Amino acid sequence: MKKGFGIMLILSLGMLVACRGPEETETSSTSKSSATSSTTSISSSESSESNSSESERSEDSSRSEVEPSTSSSSSGKTRASEPSTSTKPSEPTESSEPSQSSESTQPTEASESVEGSPDAQAELKAMHSELHLPTVTAPNGKALNIASAVEVNRVNVLYYAMDEALIMNHRQLNNETPFASYSVSDYGSNAEAQAAVNYIVDDSGQAVDLGYGITGHQQGAAGSTYLNWQEGNWSLTVRGLNSEGQDPVATAKKMVNYLEEAFLPVPKTLGQITVDLGSSGYQRAQVVWQVDEIVYRVTHQDPLGALQVAVSWE
């Protein structure tokens, strides 16, 4: 019985060992596989880490590559925004609009458009308010235009008759011919001013009755006929060309008749009126007079027109 019990104990122990062997083997293999898997996981984690590090590096590199473009784009935005910011400060200037206001002002064109019909004579008087100026009327109902220039001790004015009224000193006048002129010259002394008048008195020759108790004297020389007479401090001379059949007496009588009703400026000391029927242009008739060291001169294409301008002198 004891022997049978021992045999059974041995068998049970063998079975126990046999059962433990596979479990341990399985456990060891499992542990080995787990170790292998852990190793694999470690390696995979390492590879993932390396991949992540590489990805991070690639991201860093990509960031480093992107950042310049980003910075350039950001600088581009800054540059793009800079004009917008620079235009924003300029927007107040648009509110003030100096250039537009200056364009809207347009001194030359505005004066033409606003005034409608420019008054060059008013402009002249405003510019030279310190001077004595005559009143001039353009012949044949034309518009009066004026060009004025200032030289040393001298002011020159030219008068034009045109279809359209222009502002004073308009560039279009350079292509036009004046019909009259006016000048003021300062000679610095009475003697020099008196010499500039070129006063002429000639009582020789044939006496001619010019009317109103005025007697002129006529004589011929070098194909011309001269007629001279005096009225107060004024001496008057008319010249006609014999070849053209020009009669100075007829012109002289018209002048005397006009001066019976109109009054010339009073010269201090002398005044001279000269009409050259043989010439043409705005210097055909001249009225010159002296006031101390100042000499005033009016010229006109028409003898009576020259007298009218001189009479209007203020």
mmCIF file with all atom_site columns, C-alpha atoms in Angstrom, residues 136-285:
data_model
loop_
_atom_site.group_PDB
_atom_site.id
_atom_site.type_symbol
_atom_site.label_atom_id
_atom_site.label_alt_id
_atom_site.label_comp_id
_atom_site.label_asym_id
_atom_site.label_entity_id
_atom_site.label_seq_id
_atom_site.pdbx_PDB_ins_code
_atom_site.Cartn_x
_atom_site.Cartn_y
_atom_site.Cartn_z
_atom_site.occupancy
_atom_site.B_iso_or_equiv
_atom_site.pdbx_formal_charge
_atom_site.auth_seq_id
_atom_site.auth_comp_id
_atom_site.auth_asym_id
_atom_site.auth_atom_id
_atom_site.pdbx_PDB_model_num
ATOM 1   C CA . VAL A 1 136 ? -7.620  155.104 -73.732  1.00 0.00 ? 136 VAL A CA 1
ATOM 2   C CA . THR A 1 137 ? -10.407 153.836 -75.968  1.00 0.00 ? 137 THR A CA 1
ATOM 3   C CA . ALA A 1 138 ? -9.827  151.302 -78.721  1.00 0.00 ? 138 ALA A CA 1
ATOM 4   C CA . PRO A 1 139 ? -10.976 152.478 -82.172  1.00 0.00 ? 139 PRO A CA 1
ATOM 5   C CA . ASN A 1 140 ? -13.834 150.953 -84.161  1.00 0.00 ? 140 ASN A CA 1
ATOM 6   C CA . GLY A 1 141 ? -15.511 149.482 -81.078  1.00 0.00 ? 141 GLY A CA 1
ATOM 7   C CA . LYS A 1 142 ? -12.722 146.950 -80.554  1.00 0.00 ? 142 LYS A CA 1
ATOM 8   C CA . ALA A 1 143 ? -11.689 145.509 -77.214  1.00 0.00 ? 143 ALA A CA 1
ATOM 9   C CA . LEU A 1 144 ? -8.819  147.317 -75.500  1.00 0.00 ? 144 LEU A CA 1
ATOM 10  C CA . ASN A 1 145 ? -5.793  145.234 -74.509  1.00 0.00 ? 145 ASN A CA 1
ATOM 11  C CA . ILE A 1 146 ? -2.649  146.444 -72.782  1.00 0.00 ? 146 ILE A CA 1
ATOM 12  C CA . ALA A 1 147 ? 0.972   145.410 -72.375  1.00 0.00 ? 147 ALA A CA 1
ATOM 13  C CA . SER A 1 148 ? 3.094   147.167 -69.768  1.00 0.00 ? 148 SER A CA 1
ATOM 14  C CA . ALA A 1 149 ? 6.817   147.047 -69.018  1.00 0.00 ? 149 ALA A CA 1
ATOM 15  C CA . VAL A 1 150 ? 8.945   148.736 -66.370  1.00 0.00 ? 150 VAL A CA 1
ATOM 16  C CA . GLU A 1 151 ? 12.507  149.779 -67.161  1.00 0.00 ? 151 GLU A CA 1
ATOM 17  C CA . VAL A 1 152 ? 15.031  151.856 -65.258  1.00 0.00 ? 152 VAL A CA 1
ATOM 18  C CA . ASN A 1 153 ? 13.354  155.231 -64.578  1.00 0.00 ? 153 ASN A CA 1
ATOM 19  C CA . ARG A 1 154 ? 10.760  154.472 -67.241  1.00 0.00 ? 154 ARG A CA 1
ATOM 20  C CA . VAL A 1 155 ? 7.320   152.871 -67.612  1.00 0.00 ? 155 VAL A CA 1
ATOM 21  C CA . ASN A 1 156 ? 6.128   151.859 -71.079  1.00 0.00 ? 156 ASN A CA 1
ATOM 22  C CA . VAL A 1 157 ? 2.540   150.997 -72.005  1.00 0.00 ? 157 VAL A CA 1
ATOM 23  C CA . LEU A 1 158 ? 1.271   149.680 -75.335  1.00 0.00 ? 158 LEU A CA 1
ATOM 24  C CA . TYR A 1 159 ? -2.405  149.652 -76.317  1.00 0.00 ? 159 TYR A CA 1
ATOM 25  C CA . TYR A 1 160 ? -3.985  147.125 -78.693  1.00 0.00 ? 160 TYR A CA 1
ATOM 26  C CA . ALA A 1 161 ? -7.372  147.018 -80.423  1.00 0.00 ? 161 ALA A CA 1
ATOM 27  C CA . MET A 1 162 ? -8.606  143.419 -80.755  1.00 0.00 ? 162 MET A CA 1
ATOM 28  C CA . ASP A 1 163 ? -11.792 141.426 -81.085  1.00 0.00 ? 163 ASP A CA 1
ATOM 29  C CA . GLU A 1 164 ? -11.342 139.769 -77.687  1.00 0.00 ? 164 GLU A CA 1
ATOM 30  C CA . ALA A 1 165 ? -10.534 141.342 -74.332  1.00 0.00 ? 165 ALA A CA 1
ATOM 31  C CA . LEU A 1 166 ? -7.513  139.771 -72.640  1.00 0.00 ? 166 LEU A CA 1
ATOM 32  C CA . ILE A 1 167 ? -5.817  140.189 -69.318  1.00 0.00 ? 167 ILE A CA 1
ATOM 33  C CA . MET A 1 168 ? -2.919  142.631 -69.222  1.00 0.00 ? 168 MET A CA 1
ATOM 34  C CA . ASN A 1 169 ? 0.391   141.390 -70.659  1.00 0.00 ? 169 ASN A CA 1
ATOM 35  C CA . HIS A 1 170 ? -1.247  138.372 -72.269  1.00 0.00 ? 170 HIS A CA 1
ATOM 36  C CA . ARG A 1 171 ? 1.275   136.460 -74.393  1.00 0.00 ? 171 ARG A CA 1
ATOM 37  C CA . GLN A 1 172 ? -0.998  136.745 -77.428  1.00 0.00 ? 172 GLN A CA 1
ATOM 38  C CA . LEU A 1 173 ? -0.146  140.451 -77.599  1.00 0.00 ? 173 LEU A CA 1
ATOM 39  C CA . ASN A 1 174 ? 3.358   139.567 -78.803  1.00 0.00 ? 174 ASN A CA 1
ATOM 40  C CA . ASN A 1 175 ? 1.840   138.872 -82.214  1.00 0.00 ? 175 ASN A CA 1
ATOM 41  C CA . GLU A 1 176 ? -0.252  142.055 -82.354  1.00 0.00 ? 176 GLU A CA 1
ATOM 42  C CA . THR A 1 177 ? 0.475   145.637 -83.455  1.00 0.00 ? 177 THR A CA 1
ATOM 43  C CA . PRO A 1 178 ? -0.377  148.464 -81.034  1.00 0.00 ? 178 PRO A CA 1
ATOM 44  C CA . PHE A 1 179 ? -2.373  151.506 -82.069  1.00 0.00 ? 179 PHE A CA 1
ATOM 45  C CA . ALA A 1 180 ? -1.138  153.758 -79.233  1.00 0.00 ? 180 ALA A CA 1
ATOM 46  C CA . SER A 1 181 ? 1.430   154.023 -76.472  1.00 0.00 ? 181 SER A CA 1
ATOM 47  C CA . TYR A 1 182 ? 2.116   155.903 -73.258  1.00 0.00 ? 182 TYR A CA 1
ATOM 48  C CA . SER A 1 183 ? 5.350   156.325 -71.333  1.00 0.00 ? 183 SER A CA 1
ATOM 49  C CA . VAL A 1 184 ? 6.603   158.057 -68.213  1.00 0.00 ? 184 VAL A CA 1
ATOM 50  C CA . SER A 1 185 ? 10.338  158.843 -68.009  1.00 0.00 ? 185 SER A CA 1
ATOM 51  C CA . ASP A 1 186 ? 12.319  160.337 -65.132  1.00 0.00 ? 186 ASP A CA 1
ATOM 52  C CA . TYR A 1 187 ? 15.347  162.254 -66.461  1.00 0.00 ? 187 TYR A CA 1
ATOM 53  C CA . GLY A 1 188 ? 16.589  163.365 -63.074  1.00 0.00 ? 188 GLY A CA 1
ATOM 54  C CA . SER A 1 189 ? 16.766  167.077 -63.922  1.00 0.00 ? 189 SER A CA 1
ATOM 55  C CA . ASN A 1 190 ? 14.597  169.776 -65.508  1.00 0.00 ? 190 ASN A CA 1
ATOM 56  C CA . ALA A 1 191 ? 17.196  170.542 -68.146  1.00 0.00 ? 191 ALA A CA 1
ATOM 57  C CA . GLU A 1 192 ? 17.424  166.977 -69.397  1.00 0.00 ? 192 GLU A CA 1
ATOM 58  C CA . ALA A 1 193 ? 13.654  166.617 -69.328  1.00 0.00 ? 193 ALA A CA 1
ATOM 59  C CA . GLN A 1 194 ? 13.226  169.842 -71.312  1.00 0.00 ? 194 GLN A CA 1
ATOM 60  C CA . ALA A 1 195 ? 15.707  168.671 -73.927  1.00 0.00 ? 195 ALA A CA 1
ATOM 61  C CA . ALA A 1 196 ? 13.818  165.359 -74.262  1.00 0.00 ? 196 ALA A CA 1
ATOM 62  C CA . VAL A 1 197 ? 10.615  167.228 -75.206  1.00 0.00 ? 197 VAL A CA 1
ATOM 63  C CA . ASN A 1 198 ? 12.266  168.464 -78.446  1.00 0.00 ? 198 ASN A CA 1
ATOM 64  C CA . TYR A 1 199 ? 10.331  171.707 -78.458  1.00 0.00 ? 199 TYR A CA 1
ATOM 65  C CA . ILE A 1 200 ? 10.067  173.267 -81.967  1.00 0.00 ? 200 ILE A CA 1
ATOM 66  C CA . VAL A 1 201 ? 9.149   176.886 -82.807  1.00 0.00 ? 201 VAL A CA 1
ATOM 67  C CA . ASP A 1 202 ? 9.381   178.114 -86.415  1.00 0.00 ? 202 ASP A CA 1
ATOM 68  C CA . ASP A 1 203 ? 7.775   181.440 -87.278  1.00 0.00 ? 203 ASP A CA 1
ATOM 69  C CA . SER A 1 204 ? 9.254   181.579 -90.735  1.00 0.00 ? 204 SER A CA 1
ATOM 70  C CA . GLY A 1 205 ? 7.387   180.725 -93.899  1.00 0.00 ? 205 GLY A CA 1
ATOM 71  C CA . GLN A 1 206 ? 3.854   181.489 -95.045  1.00 0.00 ? 206 GLN A CA 1
ATOM 72  C CA . ALA A 1 207 ? 1.270   182.515 -92.466  1.00 0.00 ? 207 ALA A CA 1
ATOM 73  C CA . VAL A 1 208 ? -1.856  180.371 -92.362  1.00 0.00 ? 208 VAL A CA 1
ATOM 74  C CA . ASP A 1 209 ? -5.069  181.166 -90.523  1.00 0.00 ? 209 ASP A CA 1
ATOM 75  C CA . LEU A 1 210 ? -6.100  178.088 -88.538  1.00 0.00 ? 210 LEU A CA 1
ATOM 76  C CA . GLY A 1 211 ? -9.194  179.642 -86.967  1.00 0.00 ? 211 GLY A CA 1
ATOM 77  C CA . TYR A 1 212 ? -10.015 180.841 -83.462  1.00 0.00 ? 212 TYR A CA 1
ATOM 78  C CA . GLY A 1 213 ? -7.399  183.605 -83.810  1.00 0.00 ? 213 GLY A CA 1
ATOM 79  C CA . ILE A 1 214 ? -4.543  181.127 -84.227  1.00 0.00 ? 214 ILE A CA 1
ATOM 80  C CA . THR A 1 215 ? -1.988  181.645 -86.959  1.00 0.00 ? 215 THR A CA 1
ATOM 81  C CA . GLY A 1 216 ? 0.330   178.966 -88.218  1.00 0.00 ? 216 GLY A CA 1
ATOM 82  C CA . HIS A 1 217 ? 3.404   179.189 -90.399  1.00 0.00 ? 217 HIS A CA 1
ATOM 83  C CA . GLN A 1 218 ? 3.956   176.874 -93.313  1.00 0.00 ? 218 GLN A CA 1
ATOM 84  C CA . GLN A 1 219 ? 7.080   176.113 -95.321  1.00 0.00 ? 219 GLN A CA 1
ATOM 85  C CA . GLY A 1 220 ? 8.411   173.366 -97.566  1.00 0.00 ? 220 GLY A CA 1
ATOM 86  C CA . ALA A 1 221 ? 11.638  171.410 -97.351  1.00 0.00 ? 221 ALA A CA 1
ATOM 87  C CA . ALA A 1 222 ? 12.945  168.219 -98.989  1.00 0.00 ? 222 ALA A CA 1
ATOM 88  C CA . GLY A 1 223 ? 9.634   167.149 -100.529 1.00 0.00 ? 223 GLY A CA 1
ATOM 89  C CA . SER A 1 224 ? 7.662   167.851 -97.339  1.00 0.00 ? 224 SER A CA 1
ATOM 90  C CA . THR A 1 225 ? 5.478   170.671 -96.073  1.00 0.00 ? 225 THR A CA 1
ATOM 91  C CA . TYR A 1 226 ? 5.650   171.694 -92.419  1.00 0.00 ? 226 TYR A CA 1
ATOM 92  C CA . LEU A 1 227 ? 3.059   173.706 -90.527  1.00 0.00 ? 227 LEU A CA 1
ATOM 93  C CA . ASN A 1 228 ? 3.845   175.009 -87.062  1.00 0.00 ? 228 ASN A CA 1
ATOM 94  C CA . TRP A 1 229 ? 1.857   177.015 -84.455  1.00 0.00 ? 229 TRP A CA 1
ATOM 95  C CA . GLN A 1 230 ? 1.721   177.618 -80.695  1.00 0.00 ? 230 GLN A CA 1
ATOM 96  C CA . GLU A 1 231 ? -1.005  177.345 -78.080  1.00 0.00 ? 231 GLU A CA 1
ATOM 97  C CA . GLY A 1 232 ? 0.119   178.409 -74.622  1.00 0.00 ? 232 GLY A CA 1
ATOM 98  C CA . ASN A 1 233 ? 3.216   176.432 -73.624  1.00 0.00 ? 233 ASN A CA 1
ATOM 99  C CA . TRP A 1 234 ? 2.506   173.962 -76.407  1.00 0.00 ? 234 TRP A CA 1
ATOM 100 C CA . SER A 1 235 ? 4.108   173.935 -79.841  1.00 0.00 ? 235 SER A CA 1
ATOM 101 C CA . LEU A 1 236 ? 2.359   171.974 -82.595  1.00 0.00 ? 236 LEU A CA 1
ATOM 102 C CA . THR A 1 237 ? 3.827   170.745 -85.884  1.00 0.00 ? 237 THR A CA 1
ATOM 103 C CA . VAL A 1 238 ? 2.220   168.868 -88.781  1.00 0.00 ? 238 VAL A CA 1
ATOM 104 C CA . ARG A 1 239 ? 4.273   167.395 -91.628  1.00 0.00 ? 239 ARG A CA 1
ATOM 105 C CA . GLY A 1 240 ? 2.837   166.254 -94.975  1.00 0.00 ? 240 GLY A CA 1
ATOM 106 C CA . LEU A 1 241 ? 4.444   164.543 -97.967  1.00 0.00 ? 241 LEU A CA 1
ATOM 107 C CA . ASN A 1 242 ? 4.157   166.505 -101.211 1.00 0.00 ? 242 ASN A CA 1
ATOM 108 C CA . SER A 1 243 ? 4.383   163.356 -103.287 1.00 0.00 ? 243 SER A CA 1
ATOM 109 C CA . GLU A 1 244 ? 1.347   161.951 -101.514 1.00 0.00 ? 244 GLU A CA 1
ATOM 110 C CA . GLY A 1 245 ? -0.577  165.230 -101.806 1.00 0.00 ? 245 GLY A CA 1
ATOM 111 C CA . GLN A 1 246 ? -0.877  165.446 -98.027  1.00 0.00 ? 246 GLN A CA 1
ATOM 112 C CA . ASP A 1 247 ? -2.136  168.840 -96.801  1.00 0.00 ? 247 ASP A CA 1
ATOM 113 C CA . PRO A 1 248 ? -1.028  169.676 -93.263  1.00 0.00 ? 248 PRO A CA 1
ATOM 114 C CA . VAL A 1 249 ? -3.431  172.629 -93.041  1.00 0.00 ? 249 VAL A CA 1
ATOM 115 C CA . ALA A 1 250 ? -6.579  170.484 -93.069  1.00 0.00 ? 250 ALA A CA 1
ATOM 116 C CA . THR A 1 251 ? -5.229  168.303 -90.253  1.00 0.00 ? 251 THR A CA 1
ATOM 117 C CA . ALA A 1 252 ? -4.048  171.344 -88.288  1.00 0.00 ? 252 ALA A CA 1
ATOM 118 C CA . LYS A 1 253 ? -7.504  172.986 -88.433  1.00 0.00 ? 253 LYS A CA 1
ATOM 119 C CA . LYS A 1 254 ? -9.143  169.816 -87.084  1.00 0.00 ? 254 LYS A CA 1
ATOM 120 C CA . MET A 1 255 ? -6.696  169.800 -84.206  1.00 0.00 ? 255 MET A CA 1
ATOM 121 C CA . VAL A 1 256 ? -7.259  173.470 -83.399  1.00 0.00 ? 256 VAL A CA 1
ATOM 122 C CA . ASN A 1 257 ? -11.009 172.976 -83.481  1.00 0.00 ? 257 ASN A CA 1
ATOM 123 C CA . TYR A 1 258 ? -10.814 170.044 -81.051  1.00 0.00 ? 258 TYR A CA 1
ATOM 124 C CA . LEU A 1 259 ? -8.547  171.916 -78.633  1.00 0.00 ? 259 LEU A CA 1
ATOM 125 C CA . GLU A 1 260 ? -11.050 174.768 -78.400  1.00 0.00 ? 260 GLU A CA 1
ATOM 126 C CA . GLU A 1 261 ? -13.291 172.470 -76.369  1.00 0.00 ? 261 GLU A CA 1
ATOM 127 C CA . ALA A 1 262 ? -10.711 170.131 -74.778  1.00 0.00 ? 262 ALA A CA 1
ATOM 128 C CA . PHE A 1 263 ? -7.798  171.056 -72.569  1.00 0.00 ? 263 PHE A CA 1
ATOM 129 C CA . LEU A 1 264 ? -4.341  169.570 -72.738  1.00 0.00 ? 264 LEU A CA 1
ATOM 130 C CA . PRO A 1 265 ? -2.278  169.004 -69.572  1.00 0.00 ? 265 PRO A CA 1
ATOM 131 C CA . VAL A 1 266 ? -0.361  172.060 -68.436  1.00 0.00 ? 266 VAL A CA 1
ATOM 132 C CA . PRO A 1 267 ? 3.344   171.520 -69.114  1.00 0.00 ? 267 PRO A CA 1
ATOM 133 C CA . LYS A 1 268 ? 6.019   172.644 -66.687  1.00 0.00 ? 268 LYS A CA 1
ATOM 134 C CA . THR A 1 269 ? 7.695   173.985 -68.711  1.00 0.00 ? 269 THR A CA 1
ATOM 135 C CA . LEU A 1 270 ? 7.212   172.836 -72.299  1.00 0.00 ? 270 LEU A CA 1
ATOM 136 C CA . GLY A 1 271 ? 4.994   170.609 -74.465  1.00 0.00 ? 271 GLY A CA 1
ATOM 137 C CA . GLN A 1 272 ? 5.332   169.432 -78.062  1.00 0.00 ? 272 GLN A CA 1
ATOM 138 C CA . ILE A 1 273 ? 2.783   167.861 -80.432  1.00 0.00 ? 273 ILE A CA 1
ATOM 139 C CA . THR A 1 274 ? 4.105   166.385 -83.671  1.00 0.00 ? 274 THR A CA 1
ATOM 140 C CA . VAL A 1 275 ? 2.066   164.767 -86.445  1.00 0.00 ? 275 VAL A CA 1
ATOM 141 C CA . ASP A 1 276 ? 3.781   163.058 -89.379  1.00 0.00 ? 276 ASP A CA 1
ATOM 142 C CA . LEU A 1 277 ? 1.193   162.374 -92.061  1.00 0.00 ? 277 LEU A CA 1
ATOM 143 C CA . GLY A 1 278 ? 3.815   160.564 -94.131  1.00 0.00 ? 278 GLY A CA 1
ATOM 144 C CA . SER A 1 279 ? 4.298   157.812 -91.597  1.00 0.00 ? 279 SER A CA 1
ATOM 145 C CA . SER A 1 280 ? 2.042   155.050 -90.423  1.00 0.00 ? 280 SER A CA 1
ATOM 146 C CA . GLY A 1 281 ? 1.774   153.099 -87.213  1.00 0.00 ? 281 GLY A CA 1
ATOM 147 C CA . TYR A 1 282 ? 1.179   153.988 -83.607  1.00 0.00 ? 282 TYR A CA 1
ATOM 148 C CA . GLN A 1 283 ? 3.897   156.697 -83.559  1.00 0.00 ? 283 GLN A CA 1
ATOM 149 C CA . ARG A 1 284 ? 2.344   158.761 -86.308  1.00 0.00 ? 284 ARG A CA 1
ATOM 150 C CA . ALA A 1 285 ? 1.176   161.397 -83.807  1.00 0.00 ? 285 ALA A CA 1
#
